[in-house]
JSON list of C-alpha atoms in Angstrom, two decimals:
[
{"chain": "C", "resi": 1, "resn": "MET", "atom": "CA", "xyz": [18.22, -35.90, 18.73]},
{"chain": "C", "resi": 2, "resn": "PRO", "atom": "CA", "xyz": [19.28, -36.66, 15.14]},
{"chain": "C", "resi": 3, "resn": "ARG", "atom": "CA", "xyz": [20.36, -33.62, 13.17]},
{"chain": "C", "resi": 4, "resn": "SER", "atom": "CA", "xyz": [17.57, -34.04, 10.59]},
{"chain": "C", "resi": 5, "resn": "ILE", "atom": "CA", "xyz": [14.94, -34.02, 13.35]},
{"chain": "C", "resi": 6, "resn": "ARG", "atom": "CA", "xyz": [16.50, -30.95, 14.95]},
{"chain": "C", "resi": 7, "resn": "LEU", "atom": "CA", "xyz": [16.31, -29.14, 11.61]},
{"chain": "C", "resi": 8, "resn": "VAL", "atom": "CA", "xyz": [12.65, -30.05, 11.20]},
{"chain": "C", "resi": 9, "resn": "ALA", "atom": "CA", "xyz": [11.93, -28.84, 14.74]},
{"chain": "C", "resi": 10, "resn": "LEU", "atom": "CA", "xyz": [13.65, -25.53, 14.03]},
{"chain": "C", "resi": 11, "resn": "LEU", "atom": "CA", "xyz": [11.72, -25.11, 10.80]},
{"chain": "C", "resi": 12, "resn": "LEU", "atom": "CA", "xyz": [8.43, -25.81, 12.59]},
{"chain": "C", "resi": 13, "resn": "LEU", "atom": "CA", "xyz": [9.33, -23.29, 15.27]},
{"chain": "C", "resi": 14, "resn": "ALA", "atom": "CA", "xyz": [10.20, -20.65, 12.66]},
{"chain": "C", "resi": 15, "resn": "THR", "atom": "CA", "xyz": [6.90, -21.30, 10.91]},
{"chain": "C", "resi": 16, "resn": "ALA", "atom": "CA", "xyz": [5.00, -20.97, 14.19]},
{"chain": "C", "resi": 17, "resn": "LEU", "atom": "CA", "xyz": [6.68, -17.67, 14.97]},
{"chain": "C", "resi": 18, "resn": "SER", "atom": "CA", "xyz": [6.27, -16.10, 11.54]},
{"chain": "C", "resi": 19, "resn": "GLY", "atom": "CA", "xyz": [3.22, -17.91, 10.21]},
{"chain": "C", "resi": 20, "resn": "CYS", "atom": "CA", "xyz": [0.54, -16.36, 12.44]},
{"chain": "C", "resi": 21, "resn": "VAL", "atom": "CA", "xyz": [0.68, -13.04, 10.62]},
{"chain": "C", "resi": 22, "resn": "TRP", "atom": "CA", "xyz": [0.70, -14.81, 7.26]},
{"chain": "C", "resi": 23, "resn": "LEU", "atom": "CA", "xyz": [-2.34, -16.88, 8.24]},
{"chain": "C", "resi": 24, "resn": "ARG", "atom": "CA", "xyz": [-4.21, -13.75, 9.25]},
{"chain": "C", "resi": 25, "resn": "MET", "atom": "CA", "xyz": [-3.26, -12.16, 5.93]},
{"chain": "C", "resi": 26, "resn": "LEU", "atom": "CA", "xyz": [-4.71, -15.19, 4.15]},
{"chain": "C", "resi": 27, "resn": "GLU", "atom": "CA", "xyz": [-7.88, -14.78, 6.21]},
{"chain": "C", "resi": 28, "resn": "LEU", "atom": "CA", "xyz": [-7.98, -11.12, 5.15]},
{"chain": "C", "resi": 29, "resn": "LYS", "atom": "CA", "xyz": [-7.63, -12.16, 1.51]},
{"chain": "C", "resi": 30, "resn": "SER", "atom": "CA", "xyz": [-10.55, -14.53, 1.98]},
{"chain": "C", "resi": 31, "resn": "GLN", "atom": "CA", "xyz": [-12.61, -11.65, 3.35]},
{"chain": "C", "resi": 32, "resn": "LEU", "atom": "CA", "xyz": [-11.69, -9.53, 0.32]},
{"chain": "C", "resi": 33, "resn": "SER", "atom": "CA", "xyz": [-13.24, -12.17, -1.95]},
{"chain": "C", "resi": 34, "resn": "GLN", "atom": "CA", "xyz": [-16.55, -11.34, -0.20]},
{"chain": "C", "resi": 35, "resn": "PHE", "atom": "CA", "xyz": [-15.86, -7.62, -0.12]},
{"chain": "C", "resi": 36, "resn": "ASP", "atom": "CA", "xyz": [-19.31, -6.19, 0.62]},
{"chain": "C", "resi": 37, "resn": "GLU", "atom": "CA", "xyz": [-19.86, -8.60, 3.51]},
{"chain": "C", "resi": 38, "resn": "ASN", "atom": "CA", "xyz": [-16.60, -7.67, 5.22]},
{"chain": "C", "resi": 39, "resn": "PHE", "atom": "CA", "xyz": [-15.78, -4.07, 4.30]},
{"chain": "C", "resi": 40, "resn": "LYS", "atom": "CA", "xyz": [-17.33, -0.66, 3.98]},
{"chain": "C", "resi": 41, "resn": "VAL", "atom": "CA", "xyz": [-15.75, 2.20, 2.05]},
{"chain": "C", "resi": 42, "resn": "ASN", "atom": "CA", "xyz": [-16.11, 5.89, 2.85]},
{"chain": "C", "resi": 43, "resn": "ALA", "atom": "CA", "xyz": [-14.75, 8.00, 0.02]},
{"chain": "C", "resi": 44, "resn": "GLY", "atom": "CA", "xyz": [-15.10, 11.64, 0.95]},
{"chain": "C", "resi": 45, "resn": "GLN", "atom": "CA", "xyz": [-12.19, 14.00, 1.38]},
{"chain": "C", "resi": 46, "resn": "HIS", "atom": "CA", "xyz": [-10.27, 10.99, 2.64]},
{"chain": "C", "resi": 47, "resn": "PHE", "atom": "CA", "xyz": [-10.61, 7.35, 1.53]},
{"chain": "C", "resi": 48, "resn": "THR", "atom": "CA", "xyz": [-11.34, 5.04, 4.46]},
{"chain": "C", "resi": 49, "resn": "LEU", "atom": "CA", "xyz": [-11.51, 1.26, 4.33]},
{"chain": "C", "resi": 50, "resn": "ASN", "atom": "CA", "xyz": [-13.54, -0.03, 7.29]},
{"chain": "C", "resi": 51, "resn": "PHE", "atom": "CA", "xyz": [-13.01, -3.62, 8.45]},
{"chain": "C", "resi": 52, "resn": "LEU", "atom": "CA", "xyz": [-16.38, -5.03, 9.55]},
{"chain": "C", "resi": 53, "resn": "HIS", "atom": "CA", "xyz": [-14.79, -8.23, 10.90]},
{"chain": "C", "resi": 54, "resn": "PRO", "atom": "CA", "xyz": [-11.24, -7.20, 11.91]},
{"chain": "C", "resi": 55, "resn": "VAL", "atom": "CA", "xyz": [-8.53, -9.87, 11.90]},
{"chain": "C", "resi": 56, "resn": "LEU", "atom": "CA", "xyz": [-5.21, -7.97, 11.97]},
{"chain": "C", "resi": 57, "resn": "TYR", "atom": "CA", "xyz": [-3.52, -6.77, 15.18]},
{"chain": "C", "resi": 58, "resn": "SER", "atom": "CA", "xyz": [-1.32, -3.71, 15.71]},
{"chain": "C", "resi": 59, "resn": "ASP", "atom": "CA", "xyz": [1.69, -6.03, 16.12]},
{"chain": "C", "resi": 60, "resn": "ASP", "atom": "CA", "xyz": [0.93, -7.48, 12.69]},
{"chain": "C", "resi": 61, "resn": "TYR", "atom": "CA", "xyz": [1.41, -4.03, 11.18]},
{"chain": "C", "resi": 62, "resn": "LEU", "atom": "CA", "xyz": [4.79, -3.69, 12.89]},
{"chain": "C", "resi": 63, "resn": "THR", "atom": "CA", "xyz": [5.80, -7.18, 11.74]},
{"chain": "C", "resi": 64, "resn": "LEU", "atom": "CA", "xyz": [4.91, -6.43, 8.15]},
{"chain": "C", "resi": 65, "resn": "ALA", "atom": "CA", "xyz": [5.99, -2.78, 7.91]},
{"chain": "C", "resi": 66, "resn": "LYS", "atom": "CA", "xyz": [9.20, -3.08, 9.98]},
{"chain": "C", "resi": 67, "resn": "VAL", "atom": "CA", "xyz": [8.73, 0.62, 10.84]},
{"chain": "C", "resi": 68, "resn": "GLU", "atom": "CA", "xyz": [7.36, 2.32, 13.93]},
{"chain": "C", "resi": 69, "resn": "PRO", "atom": "CA", "xyz": [4.40, 4.61, 13.16]},
{"chain": "C", "resi": 70, "resn": "SER", "atom": "CA", "xyz": [4.99, 8.35, 13.10]},
{"chain": "C", "resi": 71, "resn": "SER", "atom": "CA", "xyz": [2.56, 8.86, 15.98]},
{"chain": "C", "resi": 72, "resn": "LYS", "atom": "CA", "xyz": [0.35, 6.85, 18.34]},
{"chain": "C", "resi": 73, "resn": "ALA", "atom": "CA", "xyz": [-2.69, 8.10, 20.22]},
{"chain": "C", "resi": 74, "resn": "THR", "atom": "CA", "xyz": [-5.43, 6.59, 22.37]},
{"chain": "C", "resi": 75, "resn": "GLU", "atom": "CA", "xyz": [-8.92, 6.92, 20.91]},
{"chain": "C", "resi": 76, "resn": "ASN", "atom": "CA", "xyz": [-12.20, 5.66, 22.45]},
{"chain": "C", "resi": 77, "resn": "GLY", "atom": "CA", "xyz": [-10.45, 2.82, 24.25]},
{"chain": "C", "resi": 78, "resn": "GLY", "atom": "CA", "xyz": [-8.59, 1.86, 21.11]},
{"chain": "C", "resi": 79, "resn": "ALA", "atom": "CA", "xyz": [-5.65, 3.44, 19.30]},
{"chain": "C", "resi": 80, "resn": "GLU", "atom": "CA", "xyz": [-4.93, 5.62, 16.28]},
{"chain": "C", "resi": 81, "resn": "TRP", "atom": "CA", "xyz": [-1.61, 5.27, 14.47]},
{"chain": "C", "resi": 82, "resn": "ARG", "atom": "CA", "xyz": [-0.42, 7.62, 11.74]},
{"chain": "C", "resi": 83, "resn": "GLN", "atom": "CA", "xyz": [2.33, 6.89, 9.24]},
{"chain": "C", "resi": 84, "resn": "VAL", "atom": "CA", "xyz": [3.41, 10.19, 7.70]},
{"chain": "C", "resi": 85, "resn": "PHE", "atom": "CA", "xyz": [5.50, 10.33, 4.54]},
{"chain": "C", "resi": 86, "resn": "HIS", "atom": "CA", "xyz": [7.03, 13.73, 3.81]},
{"chain": "C", "resi": 87, "resn": "LYS", "atom": "CA", "xyz": [7.49, 14.61, 0.16]},
{"chain": "C", "resi": 88, "resn": "LEU", "atom": "CA", "xyz": [11.09, 15.34, -0.90]},
{"chain": "C", "resi": 89, "resn": "ASN", "atom": "CA", "xyz": [12.01, 17.81, -3.61]},
{"chain": "C", "resi": 90, "resn": "ALA", "atom": "CA", "xyz": [14.74, 17.40, -6.22]},
{"chain": "C", "resi": 91, "resn": "LYS", "atom": "CA", "xyz": [17.33, 18.40, -3.61]},
{"chain": "C", "resi": 92, "resn": "GLY", "atom": "CA", "xyz": [16.10, 15.83, -1.11]},
{"chain": "C", "resi": 93, "resn": "GLN", "atom": "CA", "xyz": [14.54, 18.48, 1.11]},
{"chain": "C", "resi": 94, "resn": "GLN", "atom": "CA", "xyz": [11.12, 18.09, 2.71]},
{"chain": "C", "resi": 95, "resn": "GLU", "atom": "CA", "xyz": [8.20, 20.04, 1.25]},
{"chain": "C", "resi": 96, "resn": "THR", "atom": "CA", "xyz": [5.41, 21.15, 3.55]},
{"chain": "C", "resi": 97, "resn": "GLY", "atom": "CA", "xyz": [1.77, 20.44, 2.77]},
{"chain": "C", "resi": 98, "resn": "ARG", "atom": "CA", "xyz": [2.47, 17.50, 0.45]},
{"chain": "C", "resi": 99, "resn": "ASP", "atom": "CA", "xyz": [2.50, 14.63, 2.95]},
{"chain": "C", "resi": 100, "resn": "VAL", "atom": "CA", "xyz": [1.11, 11.20, 2.17]},
{"chain": "C", "resi": 101, "resn": "VAL", "atom": "CA", "xyz": [-0.53, 9.93, 5.36]},
{"chain": "C", "resi": 102, "resn": "PHE", "atom": "CA", "xyz": [-1.94, 6.53, 6.31]},
{"chain": "C", "resi": 103, "resn": "THR", "atom": "CA", "xyz": [-4.11, 6.52, 9.44]},
{"chain": "C", "resi": 104, "resn": "LEU", "atom": "CA", "xyz": [-4.82, 3.19, 11.13]},
{"chain": "C", "resi": 105, "resn": "ARG", "atom": "CA", "xyz": [-7.41, 2.80, 13.87]},
{"chain": "C", "resi": 106, "resn": "PHE", "atom": "CA", "xyz": [-7.51, -0.18, 16.22]},
{"chain": "C", "resi": 107, "resn": "ASN", "atom": "CA", "xyz": [-10.47, -1.19, 18.37]},
{"chain": "C", "resi": 108, "resn": "ARG", "atom": "CA", "xyz": [-10.49, -2.11, 22.07]},
{"chain": "C", "resi": 109, "resn": "LYS", "atom": "CA", "xyz": [-9.33, -5.62, 21.17]},
{"chain": "C", "resi": 110, "resn": "ASP", "atom": "CA", "xyz": [-6.30, -4.16, 19.37]},
{"chain": "C", "resi": 111, "resn": "ARG", "atom": "CA", "xyz": [-7.60, -5.21, 15.95]},
{"chain": "C", "resi": 112, "resn": "LEU", "atom": "CA", "xyz": [-7.38, -3.01, 12.86]},
{"chain": "C", "resi": 113, "resn": "GLU", "atom": "CA", "xyz": [-10.85, -1.57, 12.19]},
{"chain": "C", "resi": 114, "resn": "SER", "atom": "CA", "xyz": [-10.08, 1.14, 9.62]},
{"chain": "C", "resi": 115, "resn": "TRP", "atom": "CA", "xyz": [-7.33, 2.28, 7.27]},
{"chain": "C", "resi": 116, "resn": "GLU", "atom": "CA", "xyz": [-7.52, 5.85, 5.99]},
{"chain": "C", "resi": 117, "resn": "PHE", "atom": "CA", "xyz": [-5.66, 7.15, 2.92]},
{"chain": "C", "resi": 118, "resn": "SER", "atom": "CA", "xyz": [-4.91, 10.87, 2.62]},
{"chain": "C", "resi": 119, "resn": "PRO", "atom": "CA", "xyz": [-6.01, 13.00, -0.38]},
{"chain": "C", "resi": 120, "resn": "THR", "atom": "CA", "xyz": [-2.42, 13.15, -1.63]},
{"chain": "C", "resi": 121, "resn": "PHE", "atom": "CA", "xyz": [-2.39, 9.36, -2.09]},
{"chain": "C", "resi": 122, "resn": "MET", "atom": "CA", "xyz": [-5.77, 9.48, -3.82]},
{"chain": "C", "resi": 123, "resn": "ALA", "atom": "CA", "xyz": [-4.38, 12.04, -6.26]},
{"chain": "C", "resi": 124, "resn": "MET", "atom": "CA", "xyz": [-2.28, 9.20, -7.68]},
{"chain": "C", "resi": 125, "resn": "ILE", "atom": "CA", "xyz": [-4.94, 6.47, -7.36]},
{"chain": "C", "resi": 126, "resn": "PRO", "atom": "CA", "xyz": [-8.43, 8.06, -7.28]},
{"chain": "C", "resi": 127, "resn": "PRO", "atom": "CA", "xyz": [-11.09, 6.55, -4.98]},
{"chain": "C", "resi": 128, "resn": "ARG", "atom": "CA", "xyz": [-12.94, 4.40, -7.51]},
{"chain": "C", "resi": 129, "resn": "PHE", "atom": "CA", "xyz": [-9.69, 2.92, -8.80]},
{"chain": "C", "resi": 130, "resn": "LEU", "atom": "CA", "xyz": [-8.41, 2.38, -5.26]},
{"chain": "C", "resi": 131, "resn": "GLU", "atom": "CA", "xyz": [-11.60, 0.57, -4.24]},
{"chain": "C", "resi": 132, "resn": "ALA", "atom": "CA", "xyz": [-11.49, -1.58, -7.37]},
{"chain": "C", "resi": 133, "resn": "SER", "atom": "CA", "xyz": [-7.87, -2.43, -6.60]},
{"chain": "C", "resi": 134, "resn": "LEU", "atom": "CA", "xyz": [-8.76, -3.57, -3.10]},
{"chain": "C", "resi": 135, "resn": "ARG", "atom": "CA", "xyz": [-11.70, -5.61, -4.37]},
{"chain": "C", "resi": 136, "resn": "SER", "atom": "CA", "xyz": [-9.48, -7.33, -6.93]},
{"chain": "C", "resi": 137, "resn": "LEU", "atom": "CA", "xyz": [-7.11, -8.61, -4.23]},
{"chain": "C", "resi": 138, "resn": "GLY", "atom": "CA", "xyz": [-9.73, -11.18, -3.26]},
{"chain": "C", "resi": 139, "resn": "LYS", "atom": "CA", "xyz": [-9.21, -12.82, -6.68]},
{"chain": "C", "resi": 140, "resn": "GLY", "atom": "CA", "xyz": [-5.42, -12.74, -6.50]},
{"chain": "C", "resi": 141, "resn": "ASN", "atom": "CA", "xyz": [-3.12, -15.75, -6.55]},
{"chain": "C", "resi": 142, "resn": "VAL", "atom": "CA", "xyz": [-0.98, -16.26, -3.46]},
{"chain": "C", "resi": 143, "resn": "ASP", "atom": "CA", "xyz": [2.68, -17.25, -3.70]},
{"chain": "C", "resi": 144, "resn": "GLN", "atom": "CA", "xyz": [3.30, -18.36, -0.11]},
{"chain": "C", "resi": 145, "resn": "GLY", "atom": "CA", "xyz": [7.02, -18.88, -0.70]},
{"chain": "C", "resi": 146, "resn": "LYS", "atom": "CA", "xyz": [7.53, -15.24, -1.65]},
{"chain": "C", "resi": 147, "resn": "GLN", "atom": "CA", "xyz": [4.55, -14.09, 0.43]},
{"chain": "C", "resi": 148, "resn": "ARG", "atom": "CA", "xyz": [3.21, -12.30, -2.63]},
{"chain": "C", "resi": 149, "resn": "LEU", "atom": "CA", "xyz": [-0.26, -11.70, -4.01]},
{"chain": "C", "resi": 150, "resn": "ARG", "atom": "CA", "xyz": [-0.70, -11.14, -7.74]},
{"chain": "C", "resi": 151, "resn": "VAL", "atom": "CA", "xyz": [-3.92, -10.33, -9.58]},
{"chain": "C", "resi": 152, "resn": "ASN", "atom": "CA", "xyz": [-4.24, -11.78, -13.10]},
{"chain": "C", "resi": 153, "resn": "PRO", "atom": "CA", "xyz": [-5.24, -9.29, -15.83]},
{"chain": "C", "resi": 154, "resn": "GLU", "atom": "CA", "xyz": [-8.38, -11.27, -16.71]},
{"chain": "C", "resi": 155, "resn": "ASP", "atom": "CA", "xyz": [-9.61, -10.85, -13.12]},
{"chain": "C", "resi": 156, "resn": "LEU", "atom": "CA", "xyz": [-9.22, -7.09, -13.11]},
{"chain": "C", "resi": 157, "resn": "PRO", "atom": "CA", "xyz": [-12.41, -5.04, -12.75]},
{"chain": "C", "resi": 158, "resn": "LYS", "atom": "CA", "xyz": [-13.55, -2.47, -15.27]},
{"chain": "C", "resi": 159, "resn": "VAL", "atom": "CA", "xyz": [-13.77, 1.01, -13.83]},
{"chain": "C", "resi": 160, "resn": "ASP", "atom": "CA", "xyz": [-15.82, 3.67, -15.57]},
{"chain": "C", "resi": 161, "resn": "ALA", "atom": "CA", "xyz": [-14.03, 6.69, -14.18]},
{"chain": "C", "resi": 162, "resn": "LYS", "atom": "CA", "xyz": [-11.87, 9.51, -15.48]},
{"chain": "C", "resi": 163, "resn": "ARG", "atom": "CA", "xyz": [-8.16, 9.07, -15.12]},
{"chain": "C", "resi": 164, "resn": "PRO", "atom": "CA", "xyz": [-6.32, 11.98, -13.48]},
{"chain": "C", "resi": 165, "resn": "THR", "atom": "CA", "xyz": [-4.21, 14.31, -15.58]},
{"chain": "C", "resi": 166, "resn": "ARG", "atom": "CA", "xyz": [-0.68, 15.49, -14.93]},
{"chain": "C", "resi": 167, "resn": "GLU", "atom": "CA", "xyz": [-1.98, 18.97, -14.13]},
{"chain": "C", "resi": 168, "resn": "GLU", "atom": "CA", "xyz": [-4.39, 17.65, -11.51]},
{"chain": "C", "resi": 169, "resn": "ILE", "atom": "CA", "xyz": [-1.72, 15.55, -9.83]},
{"chain": "C", "resi": 170, "resn": "VAL", "atom": "CA", "xyz": [0.83, 18.37, -9.79]},
{"chain": "C", "resi": 171, "resn": "ALA", "atom": "CA", "xyz": [-1.81, 20.61, -8.19]},
{"chain": "C", "resi": 172, "resn": "SER", "atom": "CA", "xyz": [-2.02, 18.13, -5.30]},
{"chain": "C", "resi": 173, "resn": "LEU", "atom": "CA", "xyz": [1.51, 16.71, -5.05]},
{"chain": "C", "resi": 174, "resn": "GLY", "atom": "CA", "xyz": [3.55, 19.56, -6.49]},
{"chain": "C", "resi": 175, "resn": "GLU", "atom": "CA", "xyz": [6.41, 19.09, -8.92]},
{"chain": "C", "resi": 176, "resn": "PRO", "atom": "CA", "xyz": [8.17, 15.69, -8.95]},
{"chain": "C", "resi": 177, "resn": "SER", "atom": "CA", "xyz": [11.77, 15.24, -7.92]},
{"chain": "C", "resi": 178, "resn": "GLU", "atom": "CA", "xyz": [12.65, 13.84, -11.34]},
{"chain": "C", "resi": 179, "resn": "LYS", "atom": "CA", "xyz": [11.25, 14.02, -14.88]},
{"chain": "C", "resi": 180, "resn": "THR", "atom": "CA", "xyz": [12.23, 11.80, -17.79]},
{"chain": "C", "resi": 181, "resn": "MET", "atom": "CA", "xyz": [10.85, 9.67, -20.65]},
{"chain": "C", "resi": 182, "resn": "GLU", "atom": "CA", "xyz": [10.42, 5.90, -20.62]},
{"chain": "C", "resi": 183, "resn": "ASN", "atom": "CA", "xyz": [8.94, 3.68, -23.33]},
{"chain": "C", "resi": 184, "resn": "GLY", "atom": "CA", "xyz": [7.35, 6.68, -25.04]},
{"chain": "C", "resi": 185, "resn": "LEU", "atom": "CA", "xyz": [5.65, 7.91, -21.85]},
{"chain": "C", "resi": 186, "resn": "LYS", "atom": "CA", "xyz": [6.47, 10.89, -19.67]},
{"chain": "C", "resi": 187, "resn": "LEU", "atom": "CA", "xyz": [7.71, 9.70, -16.30]},
{"chain": "C", "resi": 188, "resn": "HIS", "atom": "CA", "xyz": [7.44, 11.75, -13.11]},
{"chain": "C", "resi": 189, "resn": "ILE", "atom": "CA", "xyz": [9.13, 10.34, -10.01]},
{"chain": "C", "resi": 190, "resn": "TYR", "atom": "CA", "xyz": [8.06, 11.43, -6.55]},
{"chain": "C", "resi": 191, "resn": "ARG", "atom": "CA", "xyz": [10.10, 10.56, -3.47]},
{"chain": "C", "resi": 192, "resn": "PHE", "atom": "CA", "xyz": [9.00, 10.51, 0.17]},
{"chain": "C", "resi": 193, "resn": "GLN", "atom": "CA", "xyz": [10.48, 9.78, 3.59]},
{"chain": "C", "resi": 194, "resn": "THR", "atom": "CA", "xyz": [8.51, 8.61, 6.58]},
{"chain": "C", "resi": 195, "resn": "GLU", "atom": "CA", "xyz": [8.70, 10.14, 10.01]},
{"chain": "C", "resi": 196, "resn": "THR", "atom": "CA", "xyz": [9.53, 7.33, 12.44]},
{"chain": "C", "resi": 197, "resn": "ALA", "atom": "CA", "xyz": [11.33, 6.70, 15.72]},
{"chain": "C", "resi": 198, "resn": "SER", "atom": "CA", "xyz": [12.94, 3.46, 14.55]},
{"chain": "C", "resi": 199, "resn": "THR", "atom": "CA", "xyz": [12.99, 0.68, 11.96]},
{"chain": "C", "resi": 200, "resn": "ASP", "atom": "CA", "xyz": [13.85, -2.98, 12.32]},
{"chain": "C", "resi": 201, "resn": "SER", "atom": "CA", "xyz": [17.51, -3.82, 11.76]},
{"chain": "C", "resi": 202, "resn": "GLY", "atom": "CA", "xyz": [18.17, -4.38, 8.08]},
{"chain": "C", "resi": 203, "resn": "TYR", "atom": "CA", "xyz": [15.01, -2.55, 7.00]},
{"chain": "C", "resi": 204, "resn": "GLU", "atom": "CA", "xyz": [16.25, 1.03, 7.18]},
{"chain": "C", "resi": 205, "resn": "ASP", "atom": "CA", "xyz": [15.24, 1.52, 3.53]},
{"chain": "C", "resi": 206, "resn": "ARG", "atom": "CA", "xyz": [11.60, 1.27, 4.61]},
{"chain": "C", "resi": 207, "resn": "ARG", "atom": "CA", "xyz": [11.90, 4.91, 5.67]},
{"chain": "C", "resi": 208, "resn": "ASN", "atom": "CA", "xyz": [11.97, 5.82, 2.00]},
{"chain": "C", "resi": 209, "resn": "ALA", "atom": "CA", "xyz": [9.07, 5.60, -0.44]},
{"chain": "C", "resi": 210, "resn": "SER", "atom": "CA", "xyz": [8.61, 6.46, -4.08]},
{"chain": "C", "resi": 211, "resn": "ALA", "atom": "CA", "xyz": [5.97, 6.75, -6.76]},
{"chain": "C", "resi": 212, "resn": "LYS", "atom": "CA", "xyz": [6.54, 6.55, -10.51]},
{"chain": "C", "resi": 213, "resn": "LEU", "atom": "CA", "xyz": [3.77, 8.15, -12.57]},
{"chain": "C", "resi": 214, "resn": "PHE", "atom": "CA", "xyz": [3.61, 7.54, -16.32]},
{"chain": "C", "resi": 215, "resn": "TYR", "atom": "CA", "xyz": [1.67, 9.98, -18.53]},
{"chain": "C", "resi": 216, "resn": "ASP", "atom": "CA", "xyz": [0.53, 10.02, -22.14]},
{"chain": "C", "resi": 217, "resn": "PRO", "atom": "CA", "xyz": [2.73, 12.75, -23.69]},
{"chain": "C", "resi": 218, "resn": "LYS", "atom": "CA", "xyz": [-0.17, 14.06, -25.81]},
{"chain": "C", "resi": 219, "resn": "THR", "atom": "CA", "xyz": [-3.22, 13.90, -23.54]},
{"chain": "C", "resi": 220, "resn": "HIS", "atom": "CA", "xyz": [-1.29, 14.20, -20.24]},
{"chain": "C", "resi": 221, "resn": "GLU", "atom": "CA", "xyz": [-3.56, 11.49, -18.79]},
{"chain": "C", "resi": 222, "resn": "LEU", "atom": "CA", "xyz": [-2.09, 9.16, -16.19]},
{"chain": "C", "resi": 223, "resn": "GLN", "atom": "CA", "xyz": [-1.39, 5.74, -17.71]},
{"chain": "C", "resi": 224, "resn": "LYS", "atom": "CA", "xyz": [0.32, 3.83, -14.93]},
{"chain": "C", "resi": 225, "resn": "VAL", "atom": "CA", "xyz": [1.46, 4.22, -11.32]},
{"chain": "C", "resi": 226, "resn": "THR", "atom": "CA", "xyz": [4.10, 2.16, -9.57]},
{"chain": "C", "resi": 227, "resn": "ALA", "atom": "CA", "xyz": [4.41, 3.14, -5.91]},
{"chain": "C", "resi": 228, "resn": "ARG", "atom": "CA", "xyz": [6.25, 1.58, -2.99]},
{"chain": "C", "resi": 229, "resn": "PHE", "atom": "CA", "xyz": [5.40, 2.40, 0.62]},
{"chain": "C", "resi": 230, "resn": "LEU", "atom": "CA", "xyz": [6.66, 0.34, 3.59]},
{"chain": "C", "resi": 231, "resn": "GLY", "atom": "CA", "xyz": [7.73, -2.51, 1.33]},
{"chain": "C", "resi": 232, "resn": "LEU", "atom": "CA", "xyz": [4.30, -2.74, -0.32]},
{"chain": "C", "resi": 233, "resn": "LYS", "atom": "CA", "xyz": [4.39, -2.19, -4.05]},
{"chain": "C", "resi": 234, "resn": "PHE", "atom": "CA", "xyz": [1.30, -1.00, -5.92]},
{"chain": "C", "resi": 235, "resn": "SER", "atom": "CA", "xyz": [1.45, -1.37, -9.69]},
{"chain": "C", "resi": 236, "resn": "VAL", "atom": "CA", "xyz": [-1.72, 0.10, -11.18]},
{"chain": "C", "resi": 237, "resn": "ASP", "atom": "CA", "xyz": [-2.04, 0.15, -14.96]},
{"chain": "C", "resi": 238, "resn": "PHE", "atom": "CA", "xyz": [-5.06, 2.32, -15.76]},
{"chain": "C", "resi": 239, "resn": "ARG", "atom": "CA", "xyz": [-5.07, 1.04, -19.34]},
{"chain": "C", "resi": 240, "resn": "LYS", "atom": "CA", "xyz": [-5.89, -2.46, -18.04]},
{"chain": "C", "resi": 241, "resn": "PHE", "atom": "CA", "xyz": [-8.26, -1.33, -15.27]},
{"chain": "C", "resi": 242, "resn": "ILE", "atom": "CA", "xyz": [-6.38, -2.43, -13.12]},
{"chain": "C", "resi": 243, "resn": "GLN", "atom": "CA", "xyz": [-3.21, -4.43, -12.53]},
{"chain": "C", "resi": 244, "resn": "LEU", "atom": "CA", "xyz": [-2.25, -4.64, -8.88]},
{"chain": "C", "resi": 245, "resn": "GLU", "atom": "CA", "xyz": [0.52, -6.50, -7.11]},
{"chain": "C", "resi": 246, "resn": "ALA", "atom": "CA", "xyz": [1.38, -6.75, -3.45]},
{"chain": "C", "resi": 247, "resn": "LEU", "atom": "CA", "xyz": [5.02, -7.72, -3.27]},
{"chain": "C", "resi": 248, "resn": "GLY", "atom": "CA", "xyz": [7.27, -8.99, -0.52]},
{"chain": "C", "resi": 249, "resn": "LYS", "atom": "CA", "xyz": [10.54, -7.55, 0.69]},
{"chain": "C", "resi": 250, "resn": "ASN", "atom": "CA", "xyz": [12.71, -9.51, -1.76]},
{"chain": "C", "resi": 251, "resn": "ASP", "atom": "CA", "xyz": [11.22, -7.97, -4.90]},
{"chain": "C", "resi": 252, "resn": "ALA", "atom": "CA", "xyz": [13.06, -5.12, -6.54]},
{"chain": "C", "resi": 253, "resn": "THR", "atom": "CA", "xyz": [11.37, -1.79, -7.19]}
]
């Protein structure tokens, strides 16, 4: 077989092996563009996104996250996975009671039917802003080369909701591991580490997560959040209501 044909065959094989997840992610994006037909939100003590027409499998989560969940349990013929991120203090020690937890539930067909966000995550991105962020993803532009989804500012929804204050966030998350100033805003940096049995080779940094919170120095209102968990970067600018990016593994924090 000529070398050029062999290369094409290898590329097609690589695409077949890695493209299935990406195609399902594109299908999920399509569902997000018709949000109310495909999703239901429960925003009580926890924020839960329910998938009315599930497309993602448990293996897709492992492929994308590169990290084993903190715990797995059987539930009603399906499964419940929890990814627990322990907050670290300024000395790098774990703090109790400040965990950020994502709970994923899979149905009997092994498809993701709900994703639950813990109150500590919602302290940084309150429910109405989080829902608006998820809705906006359906209008995002896909860069398939970088496997990245970016939402243009003109497509961002307007959210009539109060932004959290520094005092409210500290009450939920505790003191940050670092405080500084950046571009005239007060910056609080929170660091987390997930509880996991293993990570894929070369992705050991996925154990670590961080959140940068920018506050108005006079009003103490939250202006912007940049958080990275499991390689997914959320950049939410409350002044623009809202700017959100989902970035691939090659993008710097």
